[in-house]
Amino acid sequence: MKALVSIIMGSTSDLKVMEKAAVFFDDMKIAFEMNALSAHRTPKEVERFAIGAAGRGIKIIVAGAGMAAHLPGVIAALTPLPVIGVPVNATLDGMDSLLAIVQMPPGIPVATVGINGALNAAILATQILATGDENIMKKLIVYKESLKQKIVKANDELRQINYKYKTN
Amino acid sequence: MKALVSIIMGSTSDLKVMEKAAVFFDDMKIAFEMNALSAHRTPKEVERFAIGAAGRGIKIIVAGAGMAAHLPGVIAALTPLPVIGVPVNATLDGMDSLLAIVQMPPGIPVATVGINGALNAAILATQILATGDENIMKKLIVYKESLKQKIVKANDELRQINYKYKTN
Amino acid sequence: MKALVSIIMGSTSDLKVMEKAAVFFDDMKIAFEMNALSAHRTPKEVERFAIGAAGRGIKIIVAGAGMAAHLPGVIAALTPLPVIGVPVNATLDGMDSLLAIVQMPPGIPVATVGINGALNAAILATQILATGDENIMKKLIVYKESLKQKIVKANDELRQINYKYKTN
Amino acid sequence: MKALVSIIMGSTSDLKVMEKAAVFFDDMKIAFEMNALSAHRTPKEVERFAIGAAGRGIKIIVAGAGMAAHLPGVIAALTPLPVIGVPVNATLDGMDSLLAIVQMPPGIPVATVGINGALNAAILATQILATGDENIMKKLIVYKESLKQKIVKANDELRQINYKYKTN
Amino acid sequence: MKALVSIIMGSTSDLKVMEKAAVFFDDMKIAFEMNALSAHRTPKEVERFAIGAAGRGIKIIVAGAGMAAHLPGVIAALTPLPVIGVPVNATLDGMDSLLAIVQMPPGIPVATVGINGALNAAILATQILATGDENIMKKLIVYKESLKQKIVKANDELRQINYKYKTN
Amino acid sequence: MKALVSIIMGSTSDLKVMEKAAVFFDDMKIAFEMNALSAHRTPKEVERFAIGAAGRGIKIIVAGAGMAAHLPGVIAALTPLPVIGVPVNATLDGMDSLLAIVQMPPGIPVATVGINGALNAAILATQILATGDENIMKKLIVYKESLKQKIVKANDELRQINYKYKTN
Amino acid sequence: MKALVSIIMGSTSDLKVMEKAAVFFDDMKIAFEMNALSAHRTPKEVERFAIGAAGRGIKIIVAGAGMAAHLPGVIAALTPLPVIGVPVNATLDGMDSLLAIVQMPPGIPVATVGINGALNAAILATQILATGDENIMKKLIVYKESLKQKIVKANDELRQINYKYKTN
Amino acid sequence: MKALVSIIMGSTSDLKVMEKAAVFFDDMKIAFEMNALSAHRTPKEVERFAIGAAGRGIKIIVAGAGMAAHLPGVIAALTPLPVIGVPVNATLDGMDSLLAIVQMPPGIPVATVGINGALNAAILATQILATGDENIMKKLIVYKESLKQKIVKANDELRQINYKYKTN
């Protein structure tokens, strides 16, 4: 089974955030690979990775990084594949990372999700794959329905809470 | 007893913030309902809720949400009732939620209170009801007097603290 | 005709922002009054105004101010009427004013709208009045329909713009 | 020719930003449609649009909005298609819009690009299409090469600037 | 002994911050009074306090408050005495309080110190008193010398820390 | 006539902001001096100035600076006189300057006014002088009355503006 | 004459900021080179440049970039030479660029100067060169003296401004 | 052995941040000195230190400080040596300190690293020394290689984590 998606992170300290993406791909039965490569400490490896990704069959790259987060942008500069950037909150509530990922100059976009939003990055990657794969699309629709059920159930529980002047 | 106010929240994780509104309505003997509905996960239910609220006798909607908090604005787009928005602090000290609620475009206002300000949202709702209901107005005035007494009492306690050069 | 709404601003330099509220009330045929009173330069007048408002038949106060904008909160402290606060952008893109208005302590809410959002403040005031007045409610619904028509028309114009690969 | 991409904006005042996306799709010969629909003023139309998009053959939605920018998130809640969000700078340097688009809750991602980044949104959409279309991929690679040539040429011009102690 | 300085705070929850001012005045043997009065919950008491302060012999007012911190500005509007404002960190790292205190409109200054800077507020009050009182001036100079000694001693301790390549 | 107040600025580009302080002292007939001294470019002169100020009869120093505004704090470190800091907006809307002035460490306060608030700095200086000088106090009270009259007059003008539904 | 310093910028639109560095090196008679290379559009050229710089005799690199400014960090990852980063204000008052340059992860520092601070970057580069070159050190000291003279002269002009109560 | 680098901090509470610099210099066998001197509490000592540093053989100064962090800039004003500034996070996530250090006016640069970035400050100092010392350069290259090995090893560990659909 060849990986369709590649998860990459700037440091293993980002794993606690990025593993939510891995778990989601597992649940969706989407083959993926996962690497720790640093734009700053292993630039050569990042370059080799980025240039080779499309040729290996990767369709989408999910890249997480914190602080002055250059990893997603550096990869996006070296591949025509869509790159999804996950700002990881390491300092300043993640605002430095968000801006360093999302504010890319014209020509090299990074599809940015919210701070620590690795799950959403994985869902977005899956949505992209689903545009060309009906099987994945069906699983996505089931997943979205489960999100709805969770909040419907939450609402039911909320109704059980008793306040004197609360009506039902 | 028909609910006059509807409390709505984007997720049950917002309950620890929003329950202060419920408690206040209970104290004021104002009938209310409470629901968890997500602008993003249950958009159809939100729509049904918002469109039906006025017809069911609801006068004011108090809506709390965090992050990219769309719930209050989405409801305000679908009802002529006043919508009070409560920014819930989930990330970025609640600044994302505050801006996503208060900065509504011309035409669709949301009456925004402070971050995690569910109690103030409930007081504001009560003030709105009181403009047309003398009974509620009287209770409000009693409540405001109790706030005053609390700080008068606090001041008395402060006077008991002894510093050598503190005068009375 | 007795004013139902009172527009108040901290300085006449706020008029260019606040007059949108006046124009809206005119369009809606809602009687209003308009005053410039400063929480800092005429505190006594502000106090007299705030304490007397309800007795004069005012139902809602719309208060705009910039910088360390205390006016809406100071008025809210002195009246049980709902106070709608309009942060006016005088410095710091209006962020100082927004925070000084919206972040009220528990007990004294201000219904805050967006920066320079005087039109939305007037719409919100009208929505509040409409909860107790079917006539105003009808005008509001007509107004909301006109907003919709404006964007429907805008959409039509957008369709006229020709790009070679744009479909219709 | 059926549109593959749909450009949507919250107001025609966003056109000056969003038209860069239209021009890019034209250059790439990618069929697209363009609409102005407001999450707040025409919620029903937004809903109809979002629910119908996939069925009409749309693969990706590019949605731009300013202030409390709910449009991209509201659409993402109603379609399994990938939604690319463009924060439009209307107030606060676009920071309100950026946060209101990117900080989506778990389950409903929006692929966010930089403030006013409509060109990058269009490139990202094209990159997504290119993962399943070799023809588009080739055009993308040509485009990226042209970006490179532009900066190579800029560098040549820079070399012509004479300073006394500048070497070549 | 008549109080020369008045410490005032918006809520007793501010006491843990403001007591540093009380302790400093004690150390400096400067008579002071201390009150909890809320601009929003006890506006009448604040007014009485502010108007009467100069007549009672108070020379300087030190006022601390959090969130939309109106207390220092409201007092400054009612007295010609210098008012020192202490932004208390209750939310948003104290940034809301700082802006709500420091950004006063022309005509009504508040002498603002750093967030939670009650000690500095007391030192500043003492510096103001010292301009007209040689005795206090002498104590101030002794105090400043003690600050210097503390850091000189700290430096000595730092020299004791051994690193292999650290020189002395 | 010996100067009681010293105005100091980090650069003559700050003059357009700081001259409001000079004009106010002129209006109040308070003798002052004015200097441009840079904490960074003329540190020795700043030191000589700060150490000598009290001895020359100066009672208060008003110091304005922009960007990483060290001037007020550096002076405060070298004199027991109260130092009033004016953050000058040179970059970042003046936020860098505000934080670099107000966030002083324990021991060395700077009495900070709002961004570009040179007029308020001069009023504050006058209020400090007035605590020991009845003559100045009287002038201050006249000045505050004039502020009030200005807004009372503004209010009168506001009443002249005609809207159809505006009442008087 | 071999270049000692290399000025690099992400786009020629940064030239209006970065040319201040060129002019300073000219004034100091320090040989330099100047290039426009983009971390995102010409990553290969950036890599070649960064890896070759030390071998060509370059001692320091001055790199300016705006938005999600990766250029200085990407170069710093590929060379052991000190890299001075200049955040260029293209959006968000330059705050995105400042954070994307200064918040580098452990291991790869960038010596960051203020927003648009190309002149300071050149001075810093010269200070670094001066630590090993007495000739440059002498020129630096002359330069710093000229800065002082400029403000001394400014101060003289300030003394000529007449206010009635201004003393000399 | 004479110190080449001087570490200076505004308070010993900064030691927990700054000691990372000391440890790095130890590892690199670079002689250094370490002092606690306060720009505000011991300005004379700071002056003596800054003026004497070059004469004592110091080549680079690493200065850390928090809040309104004036220490690095004040030292930079008094020495032609390069000064590396470390913003220490004491309040506001370190944003006040970062701006107070990096936003220096033209003429007096401070080479700023990230918030709490003492390790990077030490590496930067070492890079500067290495431009004139081949021995240090060699050690630096070994160090950078070790950073790379750490992330290569981290990547290996990442590969061991098993998810069902993760490929290798």
JSON list of N, CA and C in Angstrom, two decimals, chain F residues 120-139:
[
{"chain": "F", "resi": 120, "resn": "ASN", "atom": "N", "xyz": [-2.03, 65.60, 27.48]},
{"chain": "F", "resi": 120, "resn": "ASN", "atom": "CA", "xyz": [-2.36, 65.00, 28.76]},
{"chain": "F", "resi": 120, "resn": "ASN", "atom": "C", "xyz": [-1.15, 64.94, 29.69]},
{"chain": "F", "resi": 121, "resn": "ALA", "atom": "N", "xyz": [0.03, 64.73, 29.13]},
{"chain": "F", "resi": 121, "resn": "ALA", "atom": "CA", "xyz": [1.24, 64.73, 29.96]},
{"chain": "F", "resi": 121, "resn": "ALA", "atom": "C", "xyz": [1.41, 66.09, 30.63]},
{"chain": "F", "resi": 122, "resn": "ALA", "atom": "N", "xyz": [1.17, 67.15, 29.87]},
{"chain": "F", "resi": 122, "resn": "ALA", "atom": "CA", "xyz": [1.33, 68.50, 30.43]},
{"chain": "F", "resi": 122, "resn": "ALA", "atom": "C", "xyz": [0.26, 68.78, 31.48]},
{"chain": "F", "resi": 123, "resn": "ILE", "atom": "N", "xyz": [-0.96, 68.32, 31.23]},
{"chain": "F", "resi": 123, "resn": "ILE", "atom": "CA", "xyz": [-2.03, 68.50, 32.23]},
{"chain": "F", "resi": 123, "resn": "ILE", "atom": "C", "xyz": [-1.67, 67.73, 33.50]},
{"chain": "F", "resi": 124, "resn": "LEU", "atom": "N", "xyz": [-1.18, 66.51, 33.33]},
{"chain": "F", "resi": 124, "resn": "LEU", "atom": "CA", "xyz": [-0.79, 65.71, 34.50]},
{"chain": "F", "resi": 124, "resn": "LEU", "atom": "C", "xyz": [0.32, 66.40, 35.29]},
{"chain": "F", "resi": 125, "resn": "ALA", "atom": "N", "xyz": [1.31, 66.92, 34.57]},
{"chain": "F", "resi": 125, "resn": "ALA", "atom": "CA", "xyz": [2.39, 67.65, 35.25]},
{"chain": "F", "resi": 125, "resn": "ALA", "atom": "C", "xyz": [1.82, 68.83, 36.03]},
{"chain": "F", "resi": 126, "resn": "THR", "atom": "N", "xyz": [0.87, 69.51, 35.42]},
{"chain": "F", "resi": 126, "resn": "THR", "atom": "CA", "xyz": [0.25, 70.67, 36.07]},
{"chain": "F", "resi": 126, "resn": "THR", "atom": "C", "xyz": [-0.55, 70.23, 37.31]},
{"chain": "F", "resi": 127, "resn": "GLN", "atom": "N", "xyz": [-1.23, 69.10, 37.19]},
{"chain": "F", "resi": 127, "resn": "GLN", "atom": "CA", "xyz": [-1.97, 68.58, 38.36]},
{"chain": "F", "resi": 127, "resn": "GLN", "atom": "C", "xyz": [-1.02, 68.28, 39.51]},
{"chain": "F", "resi": 128, "resn": "ILE", "atom": "N", "xyz": [0.15, 67.73, 39.17]},
{"chain": "F", "resi": 128, "resn": "ILE", "atom": "CA", "xyz": [1.14, 67.42, 40.22]},
{"chain": "F", "resi": 128, "resn": "ILE", "atom": "C", "xyz": [1.62, 68.72, 40.87]},
{"chain": "F", "resi": 129, "resn": "LEU", "atom": "N", "xyz": [1.95, 69.70, 40.04]},
{"chain": "F", "resi": 129, "resn": "LEU", "atom": "CA", "xyz": [2.38, 70.99, 40.60]},
{"chain": "F", "resi": 129, "resn": "LEU", "atom": "C", "xyz": [1.27, 71.61, 41.44]},
{"chain": "F", "resi": 130, "resn": "ALA", "atom": "N", "xyz": [0.03, 71.45, 41.00]},
{"chain": "F", "resi": 130, "resn": "ALA", "atom": "CA", "xyz": [-1.11, 72.07, 41.68]},
{"chain": "F", "resi": 130, "resn": "ALA", "atom": "C", "xyz": [-1.32, 71.53, 43.09]},
{"chain": "F", "resi": 131, "resn": "THR", "atom": "N", "xyz": [-0.87, 70.30, 43.35]},
{"chain": "F", "resi": 131, "resn": "THR", "atom": "CA", "xyz": [-1.07, 69.76, 44.71]},
{"chain": "F", "resi": 131, "resn": "THR", "atom": "C", "xyz": [-0.32, 70.60, 45.74]},
{"chain": "F", "resi": 132, "resn": "GLY", "atom": "N", "xyz": [0.69, 71.37, 45.29]},
{"chain": "F", "resi": 132, "resn": "GLY", "atom": "CA", "xyz": [1.44, 72.20, 46.23]},
{"chain": "F", "resi": 132, "resn": "GLY", "atom": "C", "xyz": [1.35, 73.69, 45.90]},
{"chain": "F", "resi": 133, "resn": "ASP", "atom": "N", "xyz": [0.41, 74.08, 45.04]},
{"chain": "F", "resi": 133, "resn": "ASP", "atom": "CA", "xyz": [0.39, 75.48, 44.59]},
{"chain": "F", "resi": 133, "resn": "ASP", "atom": "C", "xyz": [-1.06, 75.86, 44.25]},
{"chain": "F", "resi": 134, "resn": "GLU", "atom": "N", "xyz": [-1.67, 76.62, 45.15]},
{"chain": "F", "resi": 134, "resn": "GLU", "atom": "CA", "xyz": [-3.10, 76.94, 45.00]},
{"chain": "F", "resi": 134, "resn": "GLU", "atom": "C", "xyz": [-3.38, 77.74, 43.74]},
{"chain": "F", "resi": 135, "resn": "ASN", "atom": "N", "xyz": [-2.42, 78.57, 43.34]},
{"chain": "F", "resi": 135, "resn": "ASN", "atom": "CA", "xyz": [-2.59, 79.39, 42.16]},
{"chain": "F", "resi": 135, "resn": "ASN", "atom": "C", "xyz": [-2.74, 78.53, 40.90]},
{"chain": "F", "resi": 136, "resn": "ILE", "atom": "N", "xyz": [-1.86, 77.56, 40.79]},
{"chain": "F", "resi": 136, "resn": "ILE", "atom": "CA", "xyz": [-1.95, 76.64, 39.65]},
{"chain": "F", "resi": 136, "resn": "ILE", "atom": "C", "xyz": [-3.26, 75.84, 39.73]},
{"chain": "F", "resi": 137, "resn": "MET", "atom": "N", "xyz": [-3.60, 75.42, 40.93]},
{"chain": "F", "resi": 137, "resn": "MET", "atom": "CA", "xyz": [-4.85, 74.67, 41.10]},
{"chain": "F", "resi": 137, "resn": "MET", "atom": "C", "xyz": [-6.04, 75.46, 40.55]},
{"chain": "F", "resi": 138, "resn": "LYS", "atom": "N", "xyz": [-6.07, 76.77, 40.84]},
{"chain": "F", "resi": 138, "resn": "LYS", "atom": "CA", "xyz": [-7.18, 77.59, 40.34]},
{"chain": "F", "resi": 138, "resn": "LYS", "atom": "C", "xyz": [-7.21, 77.62, 38.81]},
{"chain": "F", "resi": 139, "resn": "LYS", "atom": "N", "xyz": [-6.04, 77.77, 38.22]},
{"chain": "F", "resi": 139, "resn": "LYS", "atom": "CA", "xyz": [-5.98, 77.78, 36.75]},
{"chain": "F", "resi": 139, "resn": "LYS", "atom": "C", "xyz": [-6.44, 76.44, 36.18]}
]
